[in-house]
Tab-separated table of C-alpha atoms in Angstrom:
chain	number	residue	atom	x	y	z
A	1	MET	CA	99.784	138.194	82.621
A	2	LYS	CA	101.711	136.917	85.192
A	3	LEU	CA	102.256	133.257	85.831
A	4	PHE	CA	104.084	130.669	87.770
A	5	ILE	CA	105.137	127.304	86.513
A	6	SER	CA	106.126	124.537	88.990
A	7	ALA	CA	108.052	121.809	87.255
A	8	ASP	CA	108.990	118.240	88.112
A	9	ILE	CA	110.814	115.528	86.258
A	10	GLU	CA	108.841	112.132	86.781
A	11	GLY	CA	106.028	113.333	84.629
A	12	CYS	CA	107.848	114.175	81.548
A	13	ALA	CA	108.143	112.411	78.500
A	14	GLY	CA	109.579	109.062	78.449
A	15	LEU	CA	110.869	108.940	81.937
A	16	ALA	CA	109.667	105.362	83.623
A	17	ILE	CA	112.402	104.087	85.934
A	18	PRO	CA	113.857	105.901	89.184
A	19	ALA	CA	117.256	105.864	87.724
A	20	GLU	CA	116.322	108.248	85.184
A	21	ALA	CA	115.394	110.873	87.498
A	22	HIS	CA	118.530	110.473	89.870
A	23	ARG	CA	121.588	112.818	88.962
A	24	GLN	CA	124.325	110.534	89.660
A	25	GLU	CA	122.798	107.904	86.947
A	26	ALA	CA	123.972	108.497	83.383
A	27	VAL	CA	120.583	108.363	81.911
A	28	TYR	CA	119.376	111.096	83.964
A	29	GLN	CA	121.071	113.991	81.651
A	30	ALA	CA	118.707	113.179	78.810
A	31	PHE	CA	115.534	113.726	80.872
A	32	ALA	CA	116.939	117.011	82.366
A	33	ARG	CA	117.244	118.154	78.956
A	34	GLU	CA	113.589	116.845	78.122
A	35	MET	CA	112.481	118.647	81.374
A	36	THR	CA	113.912	121.971	80.211
A	37	ASP	CA	112.304	121.307	76.551
A	38	GLU	CA	108.585	121.029	78.330
A	39	VAL	CA	109.083	124.029	80.473
A	40	LEU	CA	110.167	125.860	77.247
A	41	ALA	CA	107.161	124.753	75.434
A	42	ALA	CA	104.959	126.065	78.321
A	43	CYS	CA	106.609	129.447	78.419
A	44	GLU	CA	106.502	129.838	74.779
A	45	ALA	CA	103.027	129.123	74.598
A	46	ALA	CA	102.187	131.175	77.479
A	47	ARG	CA	104.022	134.202	75.888
A	48	GLU	CA	101.955	134.001	72.788
A	49	MET	CA	98.879	134.296	74.691
A	50	GLY	CA	100.244	137.288	76.265
A	51	ALA	CA	102.159	136.303	79.361
A	52	THR	CA	104.374	139.275	80.361
A	53	GLN	CA	105.918	137.644	83.327
A	54	ILE	CA	106.758	133.972	83.857
A	55	VAL	CA	108.541	132.398	87.043
A	56	VAL	CA	109.520	128.961	86.948
A	57	LYS	CA	110.326	126.808	89.876
A	58	ASP	CA	112.559	123.917	89.465
A	59	GLY	CA	110.860	121.522	91.817
A	60	HIS	CA	112.700	118.070	91.316
A	61	GLY	CA	115.527	116.941	93.833
A	62	ASP	CA	118.006	119.510	94.427
A	63	ALA	CA	115.887	121.878	91.721
A	64	SER	CA	119.146	122.134	89.318
A	65	ASN	CA	117.503	120.283	86.753
A	66	ILE	CA	116.345	122.677	84.328
A	67	ASP	CA	119.210	124.421	82.218
A	68	PRO	CA	119.122	128.309	83.096
A	69	LEU	CA	120.986	129.243	79.837
A	70	GLN	CA	118.017	127.867	77.929
A	71	MET	CA	115.267	130.282	79.468
A	72	PRO	CA	113.952	132.998	77.531
A	73	ASP	CA	114.433	136.749	78.715
A	74	TYR	CA	111.009	136.981	79.715
A	75	VAL	CA	111.453	134.079	82.174
A	76	LYS	CA	112.680	133.824	86.019
A	77	LEU	CA	113.962	130.454	86.765
A	78	ILE	CA	114.098	129.776	90.657
A	79	ARG	CA	116.792	127.014	91.267
A	80	GLY	CA	117.706	125.497	94.521
A	81	LYS	CA	115.925	124.779	97.686
A	82	SER	CA	115.239	127.787	99.992
A	83	GLY	CA	114.170	125.806	103.052
A	84	HIS	CA	110.580	127.340	102.986
A	85	PRO	CA	107.696	124.886	103.399
A	86	TYR	CA	106.225	126.034	100.201
A	87	ASN	CA	109.278	124.014	98.329
A	88	MET	CA	107.973	123.409	94.724
A	89	MET	CA	105.885	126.342	94.770
A	90	TRP	CA	108.285	128.718	96.870
A	91	GLY	CA	108.314	132.171	94.685
A	92	ILE	CA	104.425	132.233	94.220
A	93	ASP	CA	102.563	135.044	96.200
A	94	GLU	CA	99.294	136.810	95.606
A	95	SER	CA	100.322	138.879	92.635
A	96	PHE	CA	100.198	135.640	90.114
A	97	ASP	CA	97.436	135.291	87.655
A	98	GLY	CA	97.798	131.675	87.439
A	99	VAL	CA	99.736	128.339	88.138
A	100	LEU	CA	100.960	125.665	85.328
A	101	TYR	CA	102.420	122.488	86.398
A	102	ILE	CA	104.917	120.587	84.105
A	103	GLY	CA	105.947	117.047	84.450
A	104	TYR	CA	103.750	115.895	87.570
A	105	HIS	CA	103.030	112.361	88.233
A	106	ALA	CA	100.582	110.134	90.402
A	107	PRO	CA	100.762	110.179	94.295
A	108	ALA	CA	102.025	107.784	96.555
A	109	GLY	CA	99.761	104.695	96.855
A	110	ASN	CA	98.652	105.183	93.307
A	111	PRO	CA	99.243	101.831	90.992
A	112	GLU	CA	98.917	103.473	87.784
A	113	PHE	CA	102.614	104.774	87.450
A	114	SER	CA	105.591	102.619	88.313
A	115	ILE	CA	107.130	105.178	90.305
A	116	SER	CA	104.288	107.347	91.926
A	117	HIS	CA	105.151	108.972	95.037
A	118	THR	CA	104.372	112.210	97.181
A	119	SER	CA	107.418	114.396	97.568
A	120	THR	CA	109.927	111.731	98.923
A	121	GLY	CA	109.831	107.962	98.848
A	122	ASN	CA	109.272	107.710	102.683
A	123	SER	CA	105.447	107.069	102.638
A	124	LEU	CA	103.378	104.308	101.596
A	125	TYR	CA	100.981	107.069	101.275
A	126	ILE	CA	99.446	110.460	102.522
A	127	ARG	CA	95.866	111.490	102.803
A	128	LEU	CA	94.601	114.854	102.963
A	129	ASN	CA	90.949	114.728	104.266
A	130	GLY	CA	90.695	111.133	103.256
A	131	GLU	CA	92.126	111.569	99.559
A	132	TYR	CA	95.268	110.447	98.466
A	133	MET	CA	97.622	113.503	98.484
A	134	SER	CA	99.558	114.287	95.585
A	135	GLU	CA	102.130	117.043	94.939
A	136	PHE	CA	99.441	118.294	92.673
A	137	MET	CA	97.019	118.313	95.482
A	138	LEU	CA	99.640	119.818	97.811
A	139	ASN	CA	100.576	122.482	95.591
A	140	THR	CA	97.032	123.378	94.446
A	141	CYS	CA	96.203	124.133	98.078
A	142	THR	CA	99.152	126.505	98.810
A	143	ALA	CA	98.112	128.399	95.396
A	144	ALA	CA	94.411	128.456	96.739
A	145	SER	CA	95.645	129.709	99.952
A	146	LEU	CA	96.853	132.580	98.263
A	147	GLY	CA	93.891	133.070	95.992
A	148	VAL	CA	95.926	131.879	92.708
A	149	PRO	CA	94.087	129.436	90.240
A	150	VAL	CA	95.904	126.426	88.633
A	151	LEU	CA	95.140	126.338	85.171
A	152	PHE	CA	97.463	123.526	83.303
A	153	LEU	CA	99.167	120.201	84.144
A	154	SER	CA	101.144	117.794	82.320
A	155	GLY	CA	101.964	114.380	83.257
A	156	ASP	CA	101.136	110.870	83.421
A	157	GLU	CA	97.397	109.775	82.763
A	158	ALA	CA	96.491	109.016	86.502
A	159	ILE	CA	97.865	112.676	87.824
A	160	CYS	CA	95.738	114.233	84.785
A	161	GLY	CA	92.677	112.642	86.023
A	162	LEU	CA	93.132	113.424	89.469
A	163	ALA	CA	93.766	117.114	88.759
A	164	ARG	CA	90.641	117.267	86.460
A	165	LYS	CA	88.640	115.931	89.577
A	166	GLN	CA	90.015	118.287	92.077
A	167	ALA	CA	90.031	121.352	89.505
A	168	PRO	CA	87.334	120.675	86.843
A	169	TRP	CA	88.336	123.689	84.667
A	170	ILE	CA	92.275	122.706	84.331
A	171	GLU	CA	93.667	121.574	81.109
A	172	THR	CA	95.784	118.672	80.870
A	173	ALA	CA	98.434	117.093	78.729
A	174	VAL	CA	98.846	113.266	79.370
A	175	THR	CA	102.384	112.241	78.838
A	176	LYS	CA	102.175	108.460	79.643
A	177	TRP	CA	100.529	105.928	81.421
A	178	GLY	CA	101.308	102.901	83.733
A	179	VAL	CA	100.530	99.122	84.145
A	180	GLY	CA	102.042	97.646	87.064
A	181	GLY	CA	105.837	98.198	86.529
A	182	ALA	CA	105.503	99.137	82.843
A	183	THR	CA	104.989	102.606	81.543
A	184	VAL	CA	103.677	103.227	78.122
A	185	CYS	CA	105.236	106.346	76.663
A	186	GLU	CA	103.994	108.985	74.093
A	187	PRO	CA	106.512	110.468	71.607
A	188	ARG	CA	108.123	113.426	72.869
A	189	GLN	CA	107.119	115.541	70.039
A	190	VAL	CA	103.529	114.780	70.760
A	191	VAL	CA	103.974	115.464	74.379
A	192	LEU	CA	105.525	118.975	73.368
A	193	GLU	CA	102.577	119.664	70.955
A	194	ARG	CA	99.953	118.708	73.831
A	195	ILE	CA	101.723	121.039	76.191
A	196	ARG	CA	101.783	123.854	73.582
A	197	ALA	CA	97.913	123.423	72.784
A	198	GLY	CA	97.041	122.879	76.381
A	199	VAL	CA	98.551	125.989	77.817
A	200	LYS	CA	97.162	128.220	74.828
A	201	GLY	CA	93.649	126.581	75.783
A	202	ALA	CA	94.055	127.299	79.339
A	203	LEU	CA	95.086	130.891	79.077
A	204	GLY	CA	92.485	131.677	76.098
A	205	LYS	CA	89.513	131.023	78.670
A	206	GLU	CA	88.234	133.065	81.604
A	207	PHE	CA	90.113	131.829	84.599
A	208	SER	CA	89.822	134.580	87.005
A	209	GLY	CA	87.408	132.845	89.406
A	210	CYS	CA	88.565	129.439	88.746
A	211	CYS	CA	90.352	129.069	92.396
A	212	THR	CA	90.059	125.834	94.506
A	213	ARG	CA	88.252	126.170	97.668
A	214	LEU	CA	89.880	125.235	101.062
A	215	PRO	CA	87.940	123.662	103.750
A	216	GLU	CA	87.626	124.752	107.176
A	217	GLU	CA	89.504	122.094	108.599
A	218	PHE	CA	92.563	119.998	107.348
A	219	VAL	CA	93.105	116.319	108.482
A	220	TYR	CA	96.618	115.393	107.054
A	221	GLU	CA	97.704	111.813	107.643
A	222	VAL	CA	101.029	110.116	106.585
A	223	THR	CA	101.394	106.245	106.460
A	224	PHE	CA	105.177	105.882	106.422
A	225	LYS	CA	107.013	102.842	105.255
A	226	ASP	CA	108.970	102.559	108.203
A	227	TRP	CA	107.358	102.167	111.902
A	228	LYS	CA	110.444	103.667	113.438
A	229	ARG	CA	110.096	106.790	111.462
A	230	ALA	CA	106.305	107.083	112.376
A	231	TYR	CA	107.185	106.804	115.931
A	232	GLN	CA	109.846	109.584	115.208
A	233	MET	CA	107.578	112.113	113.478
A	234	SER	CA	104.683	111.632	116.104
A	235	PHE	CA	106.770	113.892	118.081
A	236	TYR	CA	106.277	116.853	115.748
A	237	PRO	CA	104.263	119.614	117.307
A	238	GLY	CA	100.208	118.295	116.797
A	239	MET	CA	101.032	115.087	115.375
A	240	GLU	CA	99.484	112.012	116.915
A	241	GLN	CA	100.376	108.449	116.033
A	242	VAL	CA	97.072	106.847	115.248
A	243	ASP	CA	98.580	103.303	114.237
A	244	THR	CA	102.074	101.538	114.075
A	245	PHE	CA	102.796	103.383	110.575
A	246	THR	CA	100.450	106.225	110.582
A	247	CYS	CA	100.668	109.827	111.965
A	248	ARG	CA	97.679	112.358	111.963
A	249	LEU	CA	97.759	116.161	112.196
A	250	ARG	CA	94.473	118.213	112.517
A	251	ALA	CA	94.743	121.816	111.580
A	252	GLY	CA	92.708	124.937	110.476
A	253	ARG	CA	95.362	126.954	108.446
A	254	TRP	CA	97.095	125.546	105.270
A	255	MET	CA	100.376	126.922	106.344
A	256	ASP	CA	100.381	124.367	109.299
A	257	VAL	CA	99.697	121.521	107.037
A	258	VAL	CA	102.544	122.523	104.507
A	259	THR	CA	104.844	123.189	107.203
A	260	ALA	CA	104.352	119.850	108.740
A	261	HIS	CA	104.611	117.866	105.525
A	262	CYS	CA	107.907	119.622	104.876
A	263	PHE	CA	109.320	118.132	108.216
A	264	VAL	CA	107.961	114.682	108.479
A	265	VAL	CA	108.052	113.451	104.948
A	266	TYR	CA	111.535	114.703	103.948
């Protein structure tokens, strides 16, 4: 069994304010260690369930958060940014049996986690075919375009609920939940046990047919915080400005959407 793990930091245990996700801040190192530990918990559980190959993509910031010296010998860790539009999913292809997500979080526009966002802080919200687009939705569409099912997600309560809505078969592990600017955090040992149990539960089921179906047409809309950025990004090929803050792209291929996202949101 060959698995792909895409890992972020904001959805990991305890993290609640932006400074904790930024390398230049003193508090960051503790949460980078937590991200490493949560990825390790998922890898160890997957190994127990028969995984023979695991590729981990560090997906946060400059993608150098996970400690490579802590990875087991059956894990390949992808660090840094390739520049490919797949971004957090770079390294995945049709040969993988499933995808696991660690440390994911609520999307831009969602009020249930204090630092909800999608990819960067440049958008007020992003919609894909009328639904608020999370990094989970973005990356799951990428996996689906390759025929690879998503099996597990850990993160805040809001993204766990959204993941189950998009992929009803998915196993989830809640790490925390938010109200306004506050975050109620589960203990890290509880989170680690939930990750282990959730990964084992996901891999213990029949999942070969559990793949998200992509629509025939994609309508991708970004509502920016800055009207000047919206104007600038309206010149991206195929993008139209529909109001002062919002640009829209219609496409029939997922690669066109994920490429546009890579250029206009970052």
